[in-house]
XYZ file of C-alpha atoms in Angstrom:
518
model
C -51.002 27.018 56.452
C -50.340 27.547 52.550
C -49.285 24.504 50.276
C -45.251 24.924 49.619
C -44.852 24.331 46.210
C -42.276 21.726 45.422
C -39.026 22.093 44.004
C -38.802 21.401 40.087
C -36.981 18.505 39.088
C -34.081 19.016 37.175
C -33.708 17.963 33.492
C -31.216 14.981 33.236
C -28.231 15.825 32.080
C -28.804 15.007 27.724
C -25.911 12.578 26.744
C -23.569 14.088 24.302
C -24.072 12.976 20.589
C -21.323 10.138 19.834
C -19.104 11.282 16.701
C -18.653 9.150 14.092
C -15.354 7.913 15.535
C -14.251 8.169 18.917
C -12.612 11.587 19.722
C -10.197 10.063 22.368
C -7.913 7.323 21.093
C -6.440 3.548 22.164
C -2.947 3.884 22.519
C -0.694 1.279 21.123
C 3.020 2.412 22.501
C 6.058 1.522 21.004
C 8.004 -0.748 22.740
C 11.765 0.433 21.159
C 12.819 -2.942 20.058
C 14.727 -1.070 17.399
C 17.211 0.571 19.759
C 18.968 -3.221 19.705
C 18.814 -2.671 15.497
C 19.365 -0.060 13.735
C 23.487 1.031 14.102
C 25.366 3.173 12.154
C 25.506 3.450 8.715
C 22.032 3.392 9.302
C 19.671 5.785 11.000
C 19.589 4.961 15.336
C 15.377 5.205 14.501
C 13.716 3.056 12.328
C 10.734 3.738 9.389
C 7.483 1.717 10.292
C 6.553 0.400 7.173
C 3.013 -1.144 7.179
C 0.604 -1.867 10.580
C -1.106 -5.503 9.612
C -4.241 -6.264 11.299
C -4.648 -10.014 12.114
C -6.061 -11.809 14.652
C -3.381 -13.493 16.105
C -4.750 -15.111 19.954
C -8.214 -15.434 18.882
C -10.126 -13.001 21.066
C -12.460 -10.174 20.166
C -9.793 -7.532 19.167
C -7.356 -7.645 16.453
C -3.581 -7.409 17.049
C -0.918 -6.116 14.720
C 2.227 -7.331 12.693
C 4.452 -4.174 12.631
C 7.307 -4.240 9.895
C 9.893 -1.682 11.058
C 13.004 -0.708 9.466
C 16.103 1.656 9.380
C 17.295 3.953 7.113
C 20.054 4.873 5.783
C 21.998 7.644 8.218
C 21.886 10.993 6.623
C 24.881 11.813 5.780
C 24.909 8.496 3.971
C 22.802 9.158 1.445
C 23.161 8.605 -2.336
C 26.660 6.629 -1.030
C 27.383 3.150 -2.626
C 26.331 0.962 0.653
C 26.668 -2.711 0.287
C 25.650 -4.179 4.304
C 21.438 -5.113 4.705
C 19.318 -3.194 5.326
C 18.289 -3.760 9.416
C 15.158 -4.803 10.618
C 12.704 -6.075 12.737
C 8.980 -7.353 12.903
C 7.022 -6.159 15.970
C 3.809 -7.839 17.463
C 1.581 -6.196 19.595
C -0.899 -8.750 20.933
C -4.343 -7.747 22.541
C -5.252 -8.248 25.991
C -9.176 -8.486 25.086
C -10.024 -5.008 26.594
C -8.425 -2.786 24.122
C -5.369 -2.496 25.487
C -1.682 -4.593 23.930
C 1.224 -6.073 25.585
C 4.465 -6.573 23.576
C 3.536 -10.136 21.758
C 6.490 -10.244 19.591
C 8.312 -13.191 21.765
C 5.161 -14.839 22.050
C 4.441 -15.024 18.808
C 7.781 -15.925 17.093
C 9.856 -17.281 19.846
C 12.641 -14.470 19.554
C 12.004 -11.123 20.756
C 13.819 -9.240 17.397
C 12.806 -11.288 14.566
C 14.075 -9.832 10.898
C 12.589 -10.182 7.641
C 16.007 -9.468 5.870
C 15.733 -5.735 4.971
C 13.051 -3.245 3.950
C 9.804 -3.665 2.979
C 7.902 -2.297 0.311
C 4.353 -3.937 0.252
C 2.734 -6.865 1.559
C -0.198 -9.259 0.535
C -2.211 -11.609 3.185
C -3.733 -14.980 2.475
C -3.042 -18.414 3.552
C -0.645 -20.443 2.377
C -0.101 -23.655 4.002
C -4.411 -23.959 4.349
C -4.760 -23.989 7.939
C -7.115 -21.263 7.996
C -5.119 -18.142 9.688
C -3.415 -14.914 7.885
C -0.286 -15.330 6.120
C 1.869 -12.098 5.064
C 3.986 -12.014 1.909
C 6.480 -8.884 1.614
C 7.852 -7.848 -1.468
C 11.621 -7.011 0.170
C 14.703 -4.859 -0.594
C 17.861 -2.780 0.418
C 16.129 0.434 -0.821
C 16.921 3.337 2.157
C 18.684 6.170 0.458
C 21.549 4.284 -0.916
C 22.798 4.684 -4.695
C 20.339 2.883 -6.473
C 23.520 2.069 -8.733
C 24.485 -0.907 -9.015
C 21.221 -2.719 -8.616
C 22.648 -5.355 -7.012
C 23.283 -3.312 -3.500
C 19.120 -3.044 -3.229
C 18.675 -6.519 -3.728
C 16.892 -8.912 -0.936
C 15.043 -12.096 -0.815
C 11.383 -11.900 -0.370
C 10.002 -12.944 2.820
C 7.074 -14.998 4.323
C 5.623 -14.624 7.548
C 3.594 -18.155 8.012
C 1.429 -19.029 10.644
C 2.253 -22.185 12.603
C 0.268 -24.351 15.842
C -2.958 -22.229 17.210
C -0.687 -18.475 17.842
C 2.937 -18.681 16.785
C 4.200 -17.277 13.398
C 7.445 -18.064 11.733
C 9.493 -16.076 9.051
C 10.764 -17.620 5.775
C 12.965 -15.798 3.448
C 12.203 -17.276 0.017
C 14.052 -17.586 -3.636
C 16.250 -14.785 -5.292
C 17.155 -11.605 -3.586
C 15.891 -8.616 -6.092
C 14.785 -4.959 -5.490
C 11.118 -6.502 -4.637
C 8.498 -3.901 -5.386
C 5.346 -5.892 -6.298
C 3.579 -9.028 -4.584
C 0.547 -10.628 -4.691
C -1.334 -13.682 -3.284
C -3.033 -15.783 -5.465
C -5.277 -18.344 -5.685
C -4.225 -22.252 -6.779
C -5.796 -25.289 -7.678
C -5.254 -26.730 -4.738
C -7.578 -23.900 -2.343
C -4.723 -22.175 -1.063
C -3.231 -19.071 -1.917
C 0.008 -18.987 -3.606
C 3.251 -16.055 -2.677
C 3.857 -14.161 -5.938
C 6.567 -11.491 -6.054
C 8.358 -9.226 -8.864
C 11.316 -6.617 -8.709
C 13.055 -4.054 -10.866
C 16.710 -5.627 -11.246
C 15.887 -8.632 -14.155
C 15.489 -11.273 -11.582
C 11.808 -11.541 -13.301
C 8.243 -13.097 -11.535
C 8.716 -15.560 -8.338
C 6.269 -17.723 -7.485
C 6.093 -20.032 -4.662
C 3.460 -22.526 -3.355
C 3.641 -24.304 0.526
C 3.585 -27.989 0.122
C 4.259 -30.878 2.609
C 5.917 -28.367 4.723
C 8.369 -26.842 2.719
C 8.148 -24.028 -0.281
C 7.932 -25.023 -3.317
C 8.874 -22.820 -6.777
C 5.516 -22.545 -9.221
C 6.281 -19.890 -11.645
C 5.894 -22.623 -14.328
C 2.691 -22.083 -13.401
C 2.285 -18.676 -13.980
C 1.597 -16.508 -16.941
C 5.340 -16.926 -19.276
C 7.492 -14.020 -18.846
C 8.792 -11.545 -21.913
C 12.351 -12.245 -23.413
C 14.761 -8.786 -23.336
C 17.690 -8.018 -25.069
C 20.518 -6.412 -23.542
C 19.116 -3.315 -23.843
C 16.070 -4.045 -22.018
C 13.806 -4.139 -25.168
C 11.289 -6.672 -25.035
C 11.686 -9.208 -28.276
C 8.941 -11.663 -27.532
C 5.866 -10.963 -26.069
C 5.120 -12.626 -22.282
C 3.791 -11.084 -19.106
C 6.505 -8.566 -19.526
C 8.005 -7.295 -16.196
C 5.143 -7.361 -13.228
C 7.640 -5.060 -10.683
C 5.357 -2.334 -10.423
C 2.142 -4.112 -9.466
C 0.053 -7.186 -10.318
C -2.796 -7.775 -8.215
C -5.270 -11.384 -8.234
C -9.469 -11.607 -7.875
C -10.940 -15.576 -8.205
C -9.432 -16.437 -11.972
C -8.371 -13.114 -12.948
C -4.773 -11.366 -12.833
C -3.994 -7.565 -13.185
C -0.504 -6.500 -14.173
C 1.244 -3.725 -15.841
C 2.366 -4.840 -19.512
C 4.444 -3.353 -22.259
C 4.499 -3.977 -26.326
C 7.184 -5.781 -28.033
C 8.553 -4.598 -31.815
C 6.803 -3.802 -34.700
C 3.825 -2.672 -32.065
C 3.343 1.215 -30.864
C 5.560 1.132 -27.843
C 2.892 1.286 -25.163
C 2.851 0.497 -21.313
C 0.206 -0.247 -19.713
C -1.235 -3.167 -17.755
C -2.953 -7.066 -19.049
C -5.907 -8.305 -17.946
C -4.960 -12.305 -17.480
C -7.779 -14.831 -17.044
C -7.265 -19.062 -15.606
C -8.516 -21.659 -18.214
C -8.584 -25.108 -17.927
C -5.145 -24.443 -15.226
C -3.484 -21.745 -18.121
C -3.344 -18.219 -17.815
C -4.528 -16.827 -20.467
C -3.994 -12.922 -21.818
C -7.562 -11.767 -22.763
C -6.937 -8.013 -23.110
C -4.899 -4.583 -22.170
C -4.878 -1.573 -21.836
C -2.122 0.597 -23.367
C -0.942 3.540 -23.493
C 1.801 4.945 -26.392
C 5.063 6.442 -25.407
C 5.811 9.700 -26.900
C 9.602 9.995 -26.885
C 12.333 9.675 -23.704
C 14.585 12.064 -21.489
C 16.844 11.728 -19.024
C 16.545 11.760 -15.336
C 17.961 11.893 -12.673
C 16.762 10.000 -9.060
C 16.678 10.384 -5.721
C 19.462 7.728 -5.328
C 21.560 10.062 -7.768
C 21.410 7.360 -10.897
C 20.439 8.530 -14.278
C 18.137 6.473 -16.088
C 15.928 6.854 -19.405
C 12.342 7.970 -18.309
C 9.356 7.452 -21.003
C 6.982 10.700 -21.298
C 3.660 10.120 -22.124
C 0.744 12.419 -23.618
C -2.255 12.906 -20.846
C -5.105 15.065 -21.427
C -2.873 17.273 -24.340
C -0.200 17.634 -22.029
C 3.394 16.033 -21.552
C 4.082 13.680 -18.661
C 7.267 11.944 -16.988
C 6.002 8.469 -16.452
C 2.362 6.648 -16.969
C 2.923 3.501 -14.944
C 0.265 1.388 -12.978
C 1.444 2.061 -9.835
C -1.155 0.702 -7.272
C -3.832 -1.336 -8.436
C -7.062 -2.782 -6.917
C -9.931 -5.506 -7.482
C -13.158 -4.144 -5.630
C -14.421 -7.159 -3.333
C -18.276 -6.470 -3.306
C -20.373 -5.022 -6.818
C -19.677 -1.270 -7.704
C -22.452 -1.191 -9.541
C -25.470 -3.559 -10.405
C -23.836 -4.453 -14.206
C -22.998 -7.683 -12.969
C -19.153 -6.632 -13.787
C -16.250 -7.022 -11.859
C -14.689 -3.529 -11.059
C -10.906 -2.188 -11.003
C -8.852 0.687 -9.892
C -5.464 1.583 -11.041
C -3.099 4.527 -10.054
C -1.351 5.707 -12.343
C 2.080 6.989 -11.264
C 2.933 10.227 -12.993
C 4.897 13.472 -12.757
C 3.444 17.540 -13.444
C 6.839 20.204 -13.699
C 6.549 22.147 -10.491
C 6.864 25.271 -12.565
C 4.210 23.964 -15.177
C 7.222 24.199 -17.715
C 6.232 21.256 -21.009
C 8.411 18.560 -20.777
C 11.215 18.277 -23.889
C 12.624 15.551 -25.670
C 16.314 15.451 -25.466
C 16.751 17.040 -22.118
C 17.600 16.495 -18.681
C 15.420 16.436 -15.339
C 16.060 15.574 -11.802
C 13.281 13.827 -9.903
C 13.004 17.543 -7.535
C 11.439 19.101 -10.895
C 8.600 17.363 -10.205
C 5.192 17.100 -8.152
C 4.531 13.516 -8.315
C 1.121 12.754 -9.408
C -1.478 9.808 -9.080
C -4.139 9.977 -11.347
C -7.131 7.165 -10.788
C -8.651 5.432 -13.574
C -11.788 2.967 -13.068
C -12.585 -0.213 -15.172
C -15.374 -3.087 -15.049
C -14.366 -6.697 -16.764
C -16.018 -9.486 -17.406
C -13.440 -11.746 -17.613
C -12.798 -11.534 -21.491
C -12.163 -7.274 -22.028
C -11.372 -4.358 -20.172
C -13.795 -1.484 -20.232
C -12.873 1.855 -18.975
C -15.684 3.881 -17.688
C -16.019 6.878 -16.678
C -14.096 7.950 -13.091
C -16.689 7.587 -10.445
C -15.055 10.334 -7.557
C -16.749 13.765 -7.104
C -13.331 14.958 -5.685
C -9.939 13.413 -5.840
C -6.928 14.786 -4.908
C -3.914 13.465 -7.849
C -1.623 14.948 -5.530
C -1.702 13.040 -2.884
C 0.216 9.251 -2.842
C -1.001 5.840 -1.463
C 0.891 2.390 -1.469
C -2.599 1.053 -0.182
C -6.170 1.408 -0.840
C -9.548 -0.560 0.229
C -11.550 -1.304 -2.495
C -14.693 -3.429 -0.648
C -17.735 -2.503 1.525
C -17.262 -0.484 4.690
C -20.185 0.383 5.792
C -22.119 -3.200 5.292
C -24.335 -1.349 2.763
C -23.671 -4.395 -0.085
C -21.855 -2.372 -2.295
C -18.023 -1.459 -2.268
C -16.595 1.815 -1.500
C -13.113 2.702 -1.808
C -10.555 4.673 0.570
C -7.053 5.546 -0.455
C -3.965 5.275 2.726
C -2.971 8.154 1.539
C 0.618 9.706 3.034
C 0.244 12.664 5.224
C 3.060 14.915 3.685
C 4.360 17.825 5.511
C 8.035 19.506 4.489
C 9.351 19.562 1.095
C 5.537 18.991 -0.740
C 4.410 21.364 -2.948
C 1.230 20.200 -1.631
C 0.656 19.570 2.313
C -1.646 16.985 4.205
C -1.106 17.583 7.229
C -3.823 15.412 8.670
C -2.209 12.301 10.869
C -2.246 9.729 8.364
C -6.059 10.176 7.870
C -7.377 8.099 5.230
C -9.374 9.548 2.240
C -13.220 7.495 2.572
C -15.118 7.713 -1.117
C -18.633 5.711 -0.113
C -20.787 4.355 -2.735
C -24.253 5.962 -3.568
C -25.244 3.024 -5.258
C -26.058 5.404 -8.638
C -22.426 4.951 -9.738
C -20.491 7.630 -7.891
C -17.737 7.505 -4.972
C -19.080 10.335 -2.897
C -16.087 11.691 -1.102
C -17.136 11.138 2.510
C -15.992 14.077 4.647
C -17.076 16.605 2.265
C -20.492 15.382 2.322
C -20.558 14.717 5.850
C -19.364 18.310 6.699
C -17.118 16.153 9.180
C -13.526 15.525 9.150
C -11.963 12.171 10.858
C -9.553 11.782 13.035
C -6.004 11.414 12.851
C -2.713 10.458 14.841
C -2.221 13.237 17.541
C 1.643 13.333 17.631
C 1.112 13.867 13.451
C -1.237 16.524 13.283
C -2.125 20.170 14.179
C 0.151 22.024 16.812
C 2.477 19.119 16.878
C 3.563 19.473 13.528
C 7.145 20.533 12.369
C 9.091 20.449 9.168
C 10.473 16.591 9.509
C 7.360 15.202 11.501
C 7.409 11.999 9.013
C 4.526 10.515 6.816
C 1.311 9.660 8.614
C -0.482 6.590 7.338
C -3.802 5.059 8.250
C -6.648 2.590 7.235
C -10.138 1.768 8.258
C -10.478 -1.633 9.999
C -13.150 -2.892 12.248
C -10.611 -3.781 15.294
C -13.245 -4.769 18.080
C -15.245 -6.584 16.238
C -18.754 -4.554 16.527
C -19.351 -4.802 12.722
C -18.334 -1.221 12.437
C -15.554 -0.181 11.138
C -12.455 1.906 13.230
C -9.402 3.866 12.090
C -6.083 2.835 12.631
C -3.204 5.664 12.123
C 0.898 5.600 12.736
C 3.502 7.576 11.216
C 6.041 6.058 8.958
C 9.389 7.685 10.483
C 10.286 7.952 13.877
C 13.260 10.254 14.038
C 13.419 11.788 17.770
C 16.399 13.912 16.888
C 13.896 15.893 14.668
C 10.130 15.617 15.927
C 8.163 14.015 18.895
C 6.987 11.225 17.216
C 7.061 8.361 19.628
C 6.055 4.880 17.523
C 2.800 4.556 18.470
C -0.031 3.631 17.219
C -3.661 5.017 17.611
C -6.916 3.824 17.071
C -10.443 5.691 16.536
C -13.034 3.359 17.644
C -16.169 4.075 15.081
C -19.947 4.407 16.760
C -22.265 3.447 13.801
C -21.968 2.800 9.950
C -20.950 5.526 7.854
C -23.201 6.811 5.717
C -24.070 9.633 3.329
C -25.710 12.750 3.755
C -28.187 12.229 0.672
């Protein structure tokens, strides 16, 4: 009888390649605390301002402090509104297996806790040295309402402060102004110190947390410019920090402006601690060529300084968002800085005039990146680092440090993904924009080398799109705890009446540390 030959076994089955980042999401729902907030005049949803990872009950898996609030209705817009701004701070706490329960009662005994208004940004450190996250918030009544007079976009700046082993509580702090900038900063004493500026006069707050109650420092903190009544700076100081300042160690970054008999200039100061004085060491300047008129988006007409930029014209040159990098940039032994500079391109590519009129609509607003090492004593600009970056795309945030545990920093920009009424679209989810370090002095834009593009929030992207879907926003942030980092992506306006949008948050576990191609 003839051998029967056996059946072949079958190959297995070869396991899929893992992406980069996971291609199905972890879900972090909305839980609609706002519905008991936001009321007429105001918009019935709410903006969601900034997503803050901290680690709140001490497992594996980071929660998140959600800052929502509501703007103005509509048909409110530009109108003289005097009532706060409403809002509320959210808490989605982690159940350890990458899932979140609504924490917010937990957390800070009420279920609708309010900072006092909107937000702008936020700094984290710790204030009263027990070791957790604290969150500082730069605060005002800024939601569409005429910006004029000041005083209606004026609110106190806030404090959340940790308290016992998972609670939080919320201070509102010194004089209500139109906060813009804030900073933590490092004291004397080893903790950090709540720094905050605005646009309305009220000039730099500083406080310090001390036997259990705040206490006010600015006297502490680098003297402040004298203005006339016309705003013009007589005597030189710190001049007005509202549009960013930003601490590293001993060092302070903040925008700056001359005083008479100099070249009127803006620009930012490099200021450095001595023997417990801040001391100004250097700047960086740049000369104002003459002044026209514009007009807002709150409807107000102010004077707006053009400056000259490559040859060419520009409304505004401000330092607009500023980093220290965290890790070396490079192996000069120099400490490395980023600011954007906020500026403004005609949308018809018409020059700029002295004498006339504009309306912020003329305009593509611009952010254009410049890169500097220190050393404590002078500012050095060097030569921009990026093989590709975008000017016209906008960022409150960036993260200047390592993220890919290589010992070098790279840098990422939260960019805004902008859909309806941009001259230039990104419609992308709130995906962030990843420049890795090669270690040979370039930030190697990461999805162009990788021939890979990451994800972003579903609801925010592709097919779901529509003419209002909001502004995505996201940020890279290891969330489980696997030493790799993940991407964390919301949208910033959740306006049912207009797009399906829900509240929630996703997040893109990553598989392995990024890395480039070459």
């Amino acid at each position: 009888m003839p051998e029967l030959t056996p059946e072949p076994t079958p190959s297995p089955t070869p396991e899929p390649t893992p992406t980069q980042f996971n291609e199905e999401p972890l879900l972090i729902l909305d839980y609609g605390g706002y519905k008991n907030v936001c009321a007429y005049p105001s918009e019935l949803q709410p903006s969601i301002q900034s997503v803050i990872p901290v680690n709140i009950n001490n497992d594996e898996w980071t929660d998140f402090i959600v800052h929502q609030w509501c703007d103005l209705y509509r048909d409110n817009f530009g109108n003289i509104v005097e009532t706060p701004v409403p809002d509320l701070v959210v808490v989605h706490l982690s159940n350890d297996a990458g899932s979140y329960r609504n924490g917010t009662e937990e957390v800070f005994g009420e279920p609708l806790p309010s900072l006092g208004g909107a937000s702008r940004k936020y700094s984290i450190g710790d204030l009263n040295g027990d070791g957790r996250v604290d969150i500082a918030f730069a605060m005002n009544w800024e939601d569409g309402r005429n910006g004029n007079p000041w005083e209606n976009s004026r609110a106190r700046p806030a404090v959340i402060l940790s308290k016992s082993e998972s609670q939080y509580e919320i201070h509102q702090l010194g004089i209500p102004d139109w906060g813009h900038a804030v900073s933590m900063v490092m004291n004397s004493e080893g903790t950090n110190d709540a720094l905050f500026a605005g646009f309305t006069g009220i000039g730099l707050q500083a406080f310090r947390y001390n036997n259990g109650a705040f206490i006010d420092v600015k006297n502490e903190y680098p003297p402040e410019a004298i203005w006339d009544e016309n705003w013009n700076v007589i005597e030189n100081g710190s001049a007005n920090w509202a549009n960013e300042f930003k601490s590293h160690e001993d060092l302070i970054i903040a925008t700056h402006e001359s005083i008479p008999n100099e070249v009127e200039s803006k620009g930012f100061a490099l200021w450095r601690k001595e023997n417990e004085e801040w001391v100004n060491k250097d700047k960086f300047m740049v000369p104002v060529e003459f002044y026209v008129d514009q007009i807002s988006w709150q409807g107000s007409v102010s004077s707006a300084a053009v400056y000259l930029l490559e040859g060419e014209y520009v409304l505004d040159f401000t330092p607009e968002t500023m980093c220290f990098f965290e890790e070396k940039v490079d192996d000069s032994g120099k400490i490395a800085f980023l600011a954007l500079f906020a500026t403004n391109k005609h949308k018809n590519d018409i020059p700029i005039i002295e004498g006339q009129t504009y309306s912020d609509s003329d305009f593509n607003a611009r952010q254009v990146a410049k890169f500097f090492l220190t050393d404590g004593d002078s500012i050095e600009e060097i030569e921009n680092p990026f093989d590709s970056f975008d000017e016209y795309l906008f960022a409150n945030f960036m993260d200047c440090k390592d993220l890919n545990n290589d010992g070098y920093a790279d840098y990422a920009r939260n960019v805004f993904s902008r859909t309806y009424g941009y001259e230039f679209p990104r419609d992308r989810g709130g995906t962030p924009i990843l420049n890795l370090n090669n270690k040979f002095g370039e930030m190697i834009e990461y999805e162009g080398n990788a021939n890979y593009l990451m994800p972003g929030h579903s609801l925010l992207q592709g097919d779901n799109i529509n003419d209002s879907a909001g502004h995505g926003q996201g940020y890279f942030h290891d969330v489980n705890s696997d030493g790799v980092v993940d991407i964390v992506v919301f949208g910033e306006t959740m306006r049912n009446d207009f797009n399906n949008y829900d509240g929630s948050i996703e997040i893109y576990l990553g598989n392995f540390n990024l890395e480039l191609n070459n």
